[in-house]
Coordinates of C-alpha atoms in Angstrom, one line a residue:
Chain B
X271 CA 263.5 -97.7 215.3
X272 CA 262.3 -97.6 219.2
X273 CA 258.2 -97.3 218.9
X274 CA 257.8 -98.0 222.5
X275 CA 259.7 -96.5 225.0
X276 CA 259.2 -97.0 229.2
X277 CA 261.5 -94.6 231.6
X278 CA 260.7 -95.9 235.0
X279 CA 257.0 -96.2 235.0
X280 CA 255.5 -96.9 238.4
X281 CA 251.6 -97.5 239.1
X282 CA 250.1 -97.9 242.2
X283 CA 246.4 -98.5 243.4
X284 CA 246.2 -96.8 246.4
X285 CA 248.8 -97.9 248.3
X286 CA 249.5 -101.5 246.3
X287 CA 252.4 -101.2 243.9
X288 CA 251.4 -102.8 241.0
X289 CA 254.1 -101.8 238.6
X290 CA 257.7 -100.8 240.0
X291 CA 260.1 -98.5 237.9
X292 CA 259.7 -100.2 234.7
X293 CA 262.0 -99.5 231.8
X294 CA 261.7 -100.9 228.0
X295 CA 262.3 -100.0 224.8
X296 CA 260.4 -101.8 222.3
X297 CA 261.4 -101.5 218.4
X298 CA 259.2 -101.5 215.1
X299 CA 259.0 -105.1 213.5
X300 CA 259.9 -106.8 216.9
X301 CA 257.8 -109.4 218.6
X302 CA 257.9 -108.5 222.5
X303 CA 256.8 -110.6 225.4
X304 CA 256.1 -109.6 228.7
X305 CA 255.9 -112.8 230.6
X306 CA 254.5 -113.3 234.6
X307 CA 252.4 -115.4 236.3
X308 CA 248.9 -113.9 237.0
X309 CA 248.8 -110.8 239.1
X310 CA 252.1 -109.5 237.9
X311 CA 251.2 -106.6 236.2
X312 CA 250.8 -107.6 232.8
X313 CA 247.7 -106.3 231.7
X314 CA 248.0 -103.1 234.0
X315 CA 251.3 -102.7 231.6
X316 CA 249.2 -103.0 228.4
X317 CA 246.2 -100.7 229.5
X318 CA 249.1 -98.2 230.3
X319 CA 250.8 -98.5 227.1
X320 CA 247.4 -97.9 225.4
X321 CA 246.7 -95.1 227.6
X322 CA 243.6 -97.0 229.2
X323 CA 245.2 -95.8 232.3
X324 CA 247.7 -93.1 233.9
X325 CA 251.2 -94.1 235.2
X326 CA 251.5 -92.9 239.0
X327 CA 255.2 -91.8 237.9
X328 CA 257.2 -92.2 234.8
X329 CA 257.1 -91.8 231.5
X330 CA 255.7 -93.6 228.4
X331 CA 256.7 -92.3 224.5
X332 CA 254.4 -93.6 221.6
X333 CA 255.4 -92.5 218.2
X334 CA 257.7 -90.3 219.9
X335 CA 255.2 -88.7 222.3
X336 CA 253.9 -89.3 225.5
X337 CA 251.0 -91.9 225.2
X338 CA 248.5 -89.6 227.2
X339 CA 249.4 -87.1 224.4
X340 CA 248.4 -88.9 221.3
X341 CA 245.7 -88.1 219.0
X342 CA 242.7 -90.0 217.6
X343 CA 244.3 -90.3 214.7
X344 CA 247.7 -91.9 216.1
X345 CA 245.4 -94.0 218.7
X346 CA 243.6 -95.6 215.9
X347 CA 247.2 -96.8 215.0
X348 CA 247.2 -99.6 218.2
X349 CA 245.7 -102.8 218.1
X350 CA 244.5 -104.1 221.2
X351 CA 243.3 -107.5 221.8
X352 CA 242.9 -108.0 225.5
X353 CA 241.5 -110.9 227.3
X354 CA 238.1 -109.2 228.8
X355 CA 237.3 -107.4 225.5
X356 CA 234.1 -109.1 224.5
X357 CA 232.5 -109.6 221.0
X358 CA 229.0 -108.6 219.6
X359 CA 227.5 -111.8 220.7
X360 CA 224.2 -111.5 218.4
X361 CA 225.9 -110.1 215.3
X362 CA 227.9 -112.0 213.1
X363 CA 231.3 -112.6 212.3
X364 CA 231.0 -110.1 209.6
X365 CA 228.6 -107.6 211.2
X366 CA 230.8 -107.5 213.8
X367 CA 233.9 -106.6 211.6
X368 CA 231.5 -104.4 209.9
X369 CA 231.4 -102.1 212.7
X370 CA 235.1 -101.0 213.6
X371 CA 235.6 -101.1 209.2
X372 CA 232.7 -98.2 209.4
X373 CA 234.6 -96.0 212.4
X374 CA 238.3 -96.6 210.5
X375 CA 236.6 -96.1 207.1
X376 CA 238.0 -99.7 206.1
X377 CA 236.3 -101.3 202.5
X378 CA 233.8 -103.8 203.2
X379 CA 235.8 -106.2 200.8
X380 CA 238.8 -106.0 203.5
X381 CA 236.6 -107.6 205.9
X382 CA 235.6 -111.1 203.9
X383 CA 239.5 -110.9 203.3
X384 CA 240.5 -110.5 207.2
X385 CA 238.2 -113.3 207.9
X386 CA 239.7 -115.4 205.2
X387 CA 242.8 -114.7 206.6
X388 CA 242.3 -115.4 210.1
X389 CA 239.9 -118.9 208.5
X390 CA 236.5 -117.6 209.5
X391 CA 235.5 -117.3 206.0
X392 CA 233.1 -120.4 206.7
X393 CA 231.8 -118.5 209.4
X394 CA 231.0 -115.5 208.2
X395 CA 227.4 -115.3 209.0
X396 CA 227.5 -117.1 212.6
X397 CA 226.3 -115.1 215.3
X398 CA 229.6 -114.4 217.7
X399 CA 228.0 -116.3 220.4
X400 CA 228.0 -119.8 218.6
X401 CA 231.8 -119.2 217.9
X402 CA 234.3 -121.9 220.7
X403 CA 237.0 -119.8 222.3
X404 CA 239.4 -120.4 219.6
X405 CA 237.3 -118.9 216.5
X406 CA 236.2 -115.9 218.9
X407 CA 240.1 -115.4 219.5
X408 CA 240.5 -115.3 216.3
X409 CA 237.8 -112.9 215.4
X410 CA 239.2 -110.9 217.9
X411 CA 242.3 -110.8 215.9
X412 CA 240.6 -110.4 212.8
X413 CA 239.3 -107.4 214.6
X414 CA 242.5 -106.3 215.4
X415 CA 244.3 -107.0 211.6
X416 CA 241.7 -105.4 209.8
X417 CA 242.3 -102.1 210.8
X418 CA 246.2 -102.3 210.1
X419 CA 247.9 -101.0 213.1
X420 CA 251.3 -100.3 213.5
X421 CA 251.0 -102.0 216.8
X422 CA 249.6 -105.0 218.1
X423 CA 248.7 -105.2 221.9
X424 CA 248.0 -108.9 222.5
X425 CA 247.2 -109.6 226.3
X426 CA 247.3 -113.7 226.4
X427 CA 246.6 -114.2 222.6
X428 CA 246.2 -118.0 222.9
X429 CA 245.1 -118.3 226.5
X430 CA 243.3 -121.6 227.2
X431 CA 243.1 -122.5 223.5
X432 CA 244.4 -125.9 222.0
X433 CA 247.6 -126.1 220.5
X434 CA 246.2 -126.8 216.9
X435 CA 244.3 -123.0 217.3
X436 CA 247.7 -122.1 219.1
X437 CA 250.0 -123.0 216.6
X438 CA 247.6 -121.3 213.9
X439 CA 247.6 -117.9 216.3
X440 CA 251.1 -117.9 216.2
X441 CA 251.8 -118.4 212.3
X442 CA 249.4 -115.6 212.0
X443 CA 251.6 -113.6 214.4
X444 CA 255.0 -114.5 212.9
X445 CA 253.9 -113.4 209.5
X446 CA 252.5 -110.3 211.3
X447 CA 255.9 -109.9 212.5
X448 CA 257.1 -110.3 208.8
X449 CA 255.3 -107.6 207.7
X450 CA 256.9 -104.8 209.8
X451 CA 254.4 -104.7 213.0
X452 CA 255.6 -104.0 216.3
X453 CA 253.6 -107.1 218.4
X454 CA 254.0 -106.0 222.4
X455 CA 251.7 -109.5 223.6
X456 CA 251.7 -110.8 227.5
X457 CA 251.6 -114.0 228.1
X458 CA 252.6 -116.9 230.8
X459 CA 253.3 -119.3 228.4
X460 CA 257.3 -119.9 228.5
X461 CA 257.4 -122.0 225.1
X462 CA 255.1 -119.1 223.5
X463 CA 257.5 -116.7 224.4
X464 CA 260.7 -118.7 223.6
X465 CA 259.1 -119.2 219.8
X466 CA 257.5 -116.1 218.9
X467 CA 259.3 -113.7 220.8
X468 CA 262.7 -111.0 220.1
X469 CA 263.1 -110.1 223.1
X470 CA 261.2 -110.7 227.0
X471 CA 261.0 -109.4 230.0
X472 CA 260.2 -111.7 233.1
X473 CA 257.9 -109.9 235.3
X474 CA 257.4 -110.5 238.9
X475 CA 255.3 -109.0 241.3
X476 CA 255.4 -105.4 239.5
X477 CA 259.1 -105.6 238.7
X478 CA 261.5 -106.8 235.3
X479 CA 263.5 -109.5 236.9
X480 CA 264.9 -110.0 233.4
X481 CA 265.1 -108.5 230.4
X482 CA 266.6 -109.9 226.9
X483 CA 266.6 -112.2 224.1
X484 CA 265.0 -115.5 224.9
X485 CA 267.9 -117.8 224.1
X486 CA 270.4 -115.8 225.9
X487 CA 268.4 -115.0 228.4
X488 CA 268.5 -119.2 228.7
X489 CA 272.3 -119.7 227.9
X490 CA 273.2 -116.9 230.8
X491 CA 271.6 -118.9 233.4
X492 CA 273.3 -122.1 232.0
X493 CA 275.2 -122.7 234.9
X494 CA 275.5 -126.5 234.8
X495 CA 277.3 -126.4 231.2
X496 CA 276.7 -130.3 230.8
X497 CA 275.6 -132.3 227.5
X498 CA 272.4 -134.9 228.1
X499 CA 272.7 -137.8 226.4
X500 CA 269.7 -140.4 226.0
X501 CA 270.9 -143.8 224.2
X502 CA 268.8 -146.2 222.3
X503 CA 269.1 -148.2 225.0
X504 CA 266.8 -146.1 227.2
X505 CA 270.1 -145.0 229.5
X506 CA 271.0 -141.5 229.8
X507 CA 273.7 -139.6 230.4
X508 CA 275.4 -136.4 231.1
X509 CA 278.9 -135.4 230.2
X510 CA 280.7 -132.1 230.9
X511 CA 280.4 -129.3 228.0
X512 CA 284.6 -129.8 228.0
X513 CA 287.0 -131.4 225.7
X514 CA 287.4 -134.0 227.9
X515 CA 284.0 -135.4 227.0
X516 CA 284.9 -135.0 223.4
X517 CA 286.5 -138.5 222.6
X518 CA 283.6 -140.3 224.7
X519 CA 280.6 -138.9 223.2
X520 CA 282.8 -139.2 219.8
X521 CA 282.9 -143.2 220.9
X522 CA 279.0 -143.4 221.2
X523 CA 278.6 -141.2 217.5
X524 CA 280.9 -144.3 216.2
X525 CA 278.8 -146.4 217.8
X526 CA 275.5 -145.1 216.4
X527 CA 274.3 -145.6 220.1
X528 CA 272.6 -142.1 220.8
X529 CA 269.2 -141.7 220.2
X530 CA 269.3 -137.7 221.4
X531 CA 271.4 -135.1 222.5
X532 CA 271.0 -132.1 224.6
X533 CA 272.4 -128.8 226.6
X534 CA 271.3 -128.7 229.4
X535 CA 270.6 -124.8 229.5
X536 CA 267.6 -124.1 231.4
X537 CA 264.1 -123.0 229.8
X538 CA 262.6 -119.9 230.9
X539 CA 260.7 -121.3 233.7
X540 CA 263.8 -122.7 235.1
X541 CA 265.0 -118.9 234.8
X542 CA 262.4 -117.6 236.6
X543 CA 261.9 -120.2 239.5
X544 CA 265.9 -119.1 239.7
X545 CA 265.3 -115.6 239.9
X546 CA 262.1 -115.4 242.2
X547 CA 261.5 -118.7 243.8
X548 CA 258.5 -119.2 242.4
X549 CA 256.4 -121.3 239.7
X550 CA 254.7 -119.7 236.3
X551 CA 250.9 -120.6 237.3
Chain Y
X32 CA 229.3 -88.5 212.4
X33 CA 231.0 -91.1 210.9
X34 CA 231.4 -93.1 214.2
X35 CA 227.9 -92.0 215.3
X36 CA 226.6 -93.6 212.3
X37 CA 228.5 -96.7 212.4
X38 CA 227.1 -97.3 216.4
X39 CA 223.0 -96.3 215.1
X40 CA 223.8 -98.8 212.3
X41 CA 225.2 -101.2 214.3
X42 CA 222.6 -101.1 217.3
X43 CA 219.9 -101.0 214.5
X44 CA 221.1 -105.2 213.3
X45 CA 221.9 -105.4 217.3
X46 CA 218.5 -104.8 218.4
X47 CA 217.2 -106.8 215.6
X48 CA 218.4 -109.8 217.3
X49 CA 217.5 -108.4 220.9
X50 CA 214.3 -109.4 222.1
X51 CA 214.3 -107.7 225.4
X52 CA 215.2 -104.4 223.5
X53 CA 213.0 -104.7 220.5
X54 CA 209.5 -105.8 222.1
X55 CA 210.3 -102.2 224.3
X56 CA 209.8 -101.2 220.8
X57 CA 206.8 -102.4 219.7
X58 CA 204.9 -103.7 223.0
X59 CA 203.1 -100.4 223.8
X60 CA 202.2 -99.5 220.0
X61 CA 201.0 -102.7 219.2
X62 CA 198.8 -103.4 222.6
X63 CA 197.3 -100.0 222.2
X64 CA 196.5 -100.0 218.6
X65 CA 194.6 -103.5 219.2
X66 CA 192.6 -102.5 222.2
X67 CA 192.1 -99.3 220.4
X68 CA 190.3 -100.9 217.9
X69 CA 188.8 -103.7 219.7
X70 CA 187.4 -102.4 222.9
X71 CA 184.5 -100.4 222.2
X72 CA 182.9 -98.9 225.7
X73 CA 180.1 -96.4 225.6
X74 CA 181.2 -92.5 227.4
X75 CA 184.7 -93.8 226.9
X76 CA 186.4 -90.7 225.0
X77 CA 187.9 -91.5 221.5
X78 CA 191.9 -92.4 221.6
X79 CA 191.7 -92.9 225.5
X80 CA 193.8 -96.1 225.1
X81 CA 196.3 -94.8 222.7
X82 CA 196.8 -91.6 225.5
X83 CA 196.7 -93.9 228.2
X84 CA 200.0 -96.6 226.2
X85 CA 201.4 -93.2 225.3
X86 CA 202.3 -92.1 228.2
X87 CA 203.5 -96.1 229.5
X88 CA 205.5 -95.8 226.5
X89 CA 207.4 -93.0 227.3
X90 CA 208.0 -93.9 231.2
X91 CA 209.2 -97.3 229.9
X92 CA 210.4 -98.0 226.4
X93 CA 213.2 -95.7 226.5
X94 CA 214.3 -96.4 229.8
X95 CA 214.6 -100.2 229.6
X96 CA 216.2 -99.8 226.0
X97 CA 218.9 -97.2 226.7
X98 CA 220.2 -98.6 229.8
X99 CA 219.9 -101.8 229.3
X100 CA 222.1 -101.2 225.8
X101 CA 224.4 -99.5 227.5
X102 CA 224.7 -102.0 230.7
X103 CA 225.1 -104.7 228.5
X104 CA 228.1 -103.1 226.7
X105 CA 230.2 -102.4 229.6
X106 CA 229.5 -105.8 231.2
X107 CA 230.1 -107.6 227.9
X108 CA 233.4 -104.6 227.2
X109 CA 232.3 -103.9 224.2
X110 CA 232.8 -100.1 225.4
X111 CA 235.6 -100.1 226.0
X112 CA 236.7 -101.5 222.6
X113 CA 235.0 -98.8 220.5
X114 CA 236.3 -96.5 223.0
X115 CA 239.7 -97.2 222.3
X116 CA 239.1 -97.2 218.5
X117 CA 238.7 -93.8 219.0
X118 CA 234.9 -93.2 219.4
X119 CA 233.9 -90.5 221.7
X120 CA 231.8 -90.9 224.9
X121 CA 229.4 -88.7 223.1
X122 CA 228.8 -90.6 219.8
X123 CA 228.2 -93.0 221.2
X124 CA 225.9 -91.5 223.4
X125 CA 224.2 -89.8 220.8
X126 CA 224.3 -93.0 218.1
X127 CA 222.9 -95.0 220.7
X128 CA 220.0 -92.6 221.8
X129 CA 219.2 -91.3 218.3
X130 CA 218.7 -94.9 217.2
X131 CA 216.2 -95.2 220.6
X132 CA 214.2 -92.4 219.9
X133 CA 214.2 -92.8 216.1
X134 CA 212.4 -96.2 217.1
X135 CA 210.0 -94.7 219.5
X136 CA 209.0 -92.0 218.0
X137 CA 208.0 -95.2 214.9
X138 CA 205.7 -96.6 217.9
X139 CA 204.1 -92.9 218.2
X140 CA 203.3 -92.4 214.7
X141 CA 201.7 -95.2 214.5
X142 CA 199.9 -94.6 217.6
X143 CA 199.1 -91.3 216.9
X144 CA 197.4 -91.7 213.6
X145 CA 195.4 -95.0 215.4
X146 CA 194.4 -92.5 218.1
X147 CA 192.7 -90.2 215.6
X148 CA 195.1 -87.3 215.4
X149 CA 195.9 -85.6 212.2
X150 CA 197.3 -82.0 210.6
X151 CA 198.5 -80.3 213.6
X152 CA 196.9 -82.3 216.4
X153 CA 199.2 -85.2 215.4
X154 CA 202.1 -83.2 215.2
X155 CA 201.6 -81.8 218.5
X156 CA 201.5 -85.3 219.4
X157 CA 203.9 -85.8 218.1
X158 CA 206.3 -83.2 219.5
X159 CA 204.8 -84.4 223.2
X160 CA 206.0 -88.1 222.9
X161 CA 209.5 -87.1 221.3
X162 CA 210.3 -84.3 224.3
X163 CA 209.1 -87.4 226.6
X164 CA 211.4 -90.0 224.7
X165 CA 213.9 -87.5 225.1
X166 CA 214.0 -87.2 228.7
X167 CA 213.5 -90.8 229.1
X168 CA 216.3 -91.3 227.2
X169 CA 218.9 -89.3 229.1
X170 CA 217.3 -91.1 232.4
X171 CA 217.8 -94.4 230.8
X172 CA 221.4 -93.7 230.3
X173 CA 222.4 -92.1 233.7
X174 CA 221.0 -95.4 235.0
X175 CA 223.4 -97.0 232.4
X176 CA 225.8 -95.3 233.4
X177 CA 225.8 -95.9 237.1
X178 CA 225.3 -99.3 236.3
X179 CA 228.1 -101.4 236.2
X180 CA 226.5 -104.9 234.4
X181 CA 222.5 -105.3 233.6
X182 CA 221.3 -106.6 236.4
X183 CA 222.3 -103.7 238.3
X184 CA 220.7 -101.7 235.6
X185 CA 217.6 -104.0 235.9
X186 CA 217.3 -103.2 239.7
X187 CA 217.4 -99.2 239.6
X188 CA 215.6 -99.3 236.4
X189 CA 212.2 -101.1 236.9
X190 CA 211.1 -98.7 240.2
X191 CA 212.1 -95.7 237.5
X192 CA 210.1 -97.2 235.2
X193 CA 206.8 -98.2 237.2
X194 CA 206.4 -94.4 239.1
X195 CA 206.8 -93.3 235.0
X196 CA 204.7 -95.7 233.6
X197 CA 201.6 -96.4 236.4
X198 CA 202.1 -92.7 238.0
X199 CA 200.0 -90.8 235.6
X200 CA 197.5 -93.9 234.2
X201 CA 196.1 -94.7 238.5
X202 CA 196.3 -91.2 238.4
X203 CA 192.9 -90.9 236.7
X204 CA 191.7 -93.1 239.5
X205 CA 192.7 -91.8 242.5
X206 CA 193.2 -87.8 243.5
X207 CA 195.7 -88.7 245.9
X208 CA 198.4 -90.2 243.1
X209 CA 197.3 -87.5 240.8
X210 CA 198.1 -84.9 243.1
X211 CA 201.9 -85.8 244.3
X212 CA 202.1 -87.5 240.6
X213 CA 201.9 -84.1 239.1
X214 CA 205.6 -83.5 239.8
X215 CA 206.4 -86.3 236.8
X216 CA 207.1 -85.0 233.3
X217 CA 205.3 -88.3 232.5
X218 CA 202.1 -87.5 234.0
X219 CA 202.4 -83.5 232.4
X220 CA 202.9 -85.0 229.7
X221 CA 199.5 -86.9 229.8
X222 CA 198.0 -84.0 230.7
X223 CA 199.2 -82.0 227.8
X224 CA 198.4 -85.1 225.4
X225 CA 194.6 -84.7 227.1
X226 CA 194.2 -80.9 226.1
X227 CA 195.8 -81.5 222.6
X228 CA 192.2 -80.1 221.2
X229 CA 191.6 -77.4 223.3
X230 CA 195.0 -76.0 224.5
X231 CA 193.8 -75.7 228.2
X232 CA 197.4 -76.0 229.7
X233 CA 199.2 -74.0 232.5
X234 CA 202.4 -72.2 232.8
X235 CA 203.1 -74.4 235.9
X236 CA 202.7 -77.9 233.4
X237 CA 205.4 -76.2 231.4
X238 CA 207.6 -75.2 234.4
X239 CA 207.2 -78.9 235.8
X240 CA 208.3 -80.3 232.6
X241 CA 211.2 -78.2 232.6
X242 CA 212.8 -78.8 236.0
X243 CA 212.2 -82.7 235.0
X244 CA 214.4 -82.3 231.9
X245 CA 216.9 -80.2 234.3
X246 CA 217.0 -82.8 237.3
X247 CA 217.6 -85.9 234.4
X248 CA 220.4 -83.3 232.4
X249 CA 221.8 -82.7 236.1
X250 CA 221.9 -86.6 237.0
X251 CA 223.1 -87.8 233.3
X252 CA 226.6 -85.1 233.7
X253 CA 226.9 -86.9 237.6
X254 CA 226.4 -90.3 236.1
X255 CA 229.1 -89.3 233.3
X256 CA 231.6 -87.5 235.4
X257 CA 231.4 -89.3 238.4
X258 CA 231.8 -93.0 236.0
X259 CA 232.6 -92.0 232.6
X260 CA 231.0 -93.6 230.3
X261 CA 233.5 -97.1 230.9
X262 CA 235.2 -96.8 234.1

């Protein structure tokens, strides 16, 4: 079931184009990234989607409705977690839960829960500003869970943060994902994308340069078609993906000679150097 | 209601933590109370420090509170998260400033039974300082919200603050000051806080007020349509 759909959104600042006929179509229980290297439009996407902004042209459907259409009641149904949303800094962990639980009418015992399950239940009475960036990301989350949306706007969910906190971010996301949320998160991490996410779209300089499934995203710009071979020996090696390699990579199996073995289909970074030119920074 | 009580209760722990906010809150109260009590000068009339901090009080406490709570929360974009949870520009408005006057109109009890008012002197008093909190209020947040961070606010805040505050108290001193000072709701409302007893007031103080609380209402919808309350 389509939650999200784009029909050739444009926005423009003046006369800068920051977002060129976009299309998307985002379903419920999907995780969806929208991937580009700084100044590409990602956030402006997620504050139009949230209906933080106006598109200059297009349309956006919500729930089946045009976002700039949508009630309190169906707005209180988005999560958004975006990078430049700040935290109570003198209230607590739980105080500053305690807040958004009193405007959605949420239990207090949901908030000692949400905390436990983002693992701030140790910090439940620290002020927000003795948090390090990775518990205040995760209370941001927690701030975001608590009030179980139907979707979760992530705008660099683990930006800057070490993979330990990273890897934790994602599980939390994953089983998220499990639980029938629709996760629309930006992000210019390629591995990020390529673990979490259903589908992508590549963004560049306001416009989708590609659009699908991560791993066939990869395979379609797999234009070499070789097999990488590392032996134990340290030597690699690269054979043709053909059956005439067959009976000599066969050989070093028999052997017992290969330490590991690769395609050498490109990652999405390679995809997107391919498409535009340019690095992910 | 629900939301505006969420925002009073939160900015109640908030300011708790605040100092900046919460000495607003209890400097002028406090200072006048103890020199109220402490300084004891022949011909000097009875509660003439607790008018004098009155009217300081309502030139400044308000003003530094409400926009510098509401400065702080657009720089820090905590706005703009209760405003996407669905919390209106006006409850929070009204959370925020009911919280404000609910704590200086605290300062002016206090002050008011200190200064020797009861029965209906002190509510009259009373009813002075909270139509001056009032006003101060809605100035403090147009300030906030033409003010994109705090210091901003700081800036356009303390030279509202000082012709509020100091207007009306060198006032009594010089003739000059009182007479162009006159056009201050702050320094009406030191003169209406000096005839409490006898009731000696003019149409023209009442008239003076008024436009004040016009000119602020005018220049708190500019602040709010021109800006919004998180643009």
């Amino acid at each position: 079931m389509s939650l999200i759909l784009v029909e050739s959104v444009e926005k423009k600042y003046e006369d800068k184009v920051v977002l060129n006929k976009i299309n998307l179509e985002i379903n419920q229980g999907e995780i969806f990234g929208l991937l580009g290297p700084s100044g590409a439009g990602k956030t402006t996407m997620i504050r139009l989607l949230t209906g933080q902004i106006s598109a200059t042209a297009g349309k956006i459907t919500v729930f089946d409705k045009e976002v700039g259409k949508l009630n309190g009641t169906e707005k209180k149904q988005f999560g958004i977690m975006m990078d430049q949303f700040g935290l109570y800094e003198r209230l607590s962990c739980y105080d500053n839960l305690k807040l958004f639980a009193d405007i959605y009418g949420i239990k207090k015992e949901q908030i000692i829960q949400t905390l436990r399950a983002v693992g701030l239940e140790k910090a439940v009475k620290t002020p927000a500003m003795n948090l390090s960036k990775g518990m205040r990301h995760r209370l941001q989350l927690a701030r975001v869970f608590m009030t179980n949306p139907k979707i979760l706007f992530l705008d660099e969910p683990t930006s800057g943060l070490d993979p330990a906190t990273s890897e934790e971010i994602h599980r939390l996301l994953l089983h998220k994902k499990e639980m029938g949320y629709l996760i629309f998160l930006t992000t210019h991490n390629m591995g990020e994308a390529e673990k979490l996410c259903d589908h992508i779209a590549l963004l560049n300089e306001g416009k989708i340069v590609e659009y699908g499934q991560p791993q066939e995203i990869c395979r379609k710009y797999n234009h070499q078609k070789k097999i990488r071979i590392r032996l134990k020996n340290g030597e690699e090696l690269e054979y043709e993906n053909s059956r005439d390699s067959a009976a000599k990579i066969e050989q070093l199996f028999q052997e017992q000679s290969i330490e590991t073995i690769h395609s050498t289909e490109p990652n999405l970074e390679t995809v997107f150097m391919e498409r535009t030119g340019r690095r992910f920074e | 209601m629900n939301n505006m009580k969420a925002i009073f209760c939160k900015q109640a722990k908030d300011t708790m933590k605040n100092k900046a906010v919460l000495i607003q809150f209890l400097m002028f109260p406090v200072i006048s109370i103890i020199m109220n009590q402490t300084i004891k000068v022949d011909n000097l009339p009875e509660g003439y420090f607790i008018r004098m901090f009155a009217v300081m009080y309502i030139g400044m406490a308000p003003i530094i509170a409400m926009s510098s709570i509401i400065a702080e929360e657009r720089e820090k974009n905590t706005l703009r998260v209760l405003l996407m949870s669905n919390v209106k520009p006006g409850e929070y408005l009204l959370g925020t400033g009911t919280y404000v006057w609910i704590m200086c109109m605290l300062g002016a009890i206090c002050m008011g039974i200190v200064g020797g008012y009861r029965g209906t002197d002190l509510m009259n008093f009373l009813i002075l300082m909270a139509v001056g909190f009032i006003i101060s209020i809605l100035l403090g947040a147009s300030i906030g919200g033409f003010c994109k961070n705090q210091m901003v606010a700081n800036s356009m805040m303390v030279p509202a603050m000082l012709i509020l505050a100091f207007v009306p108290m060198m006032a009594t001193f010089n003739t000059t000051i009182e007479k162009y000072g006159q056009i201050l709701y702050s320094q009406q409302i030191q003169l209406f806080i000096s005839h409490i007893n006898d009731g000696k007031m003019e149409m023209k103080n009442y008239v003076i007020t008024g436009i004040n609380m016009v000119i602020v209402l005018i220049t708190f919808v500019v602040a709010y349509r021109k800006n919004g309350l998180d643009e």
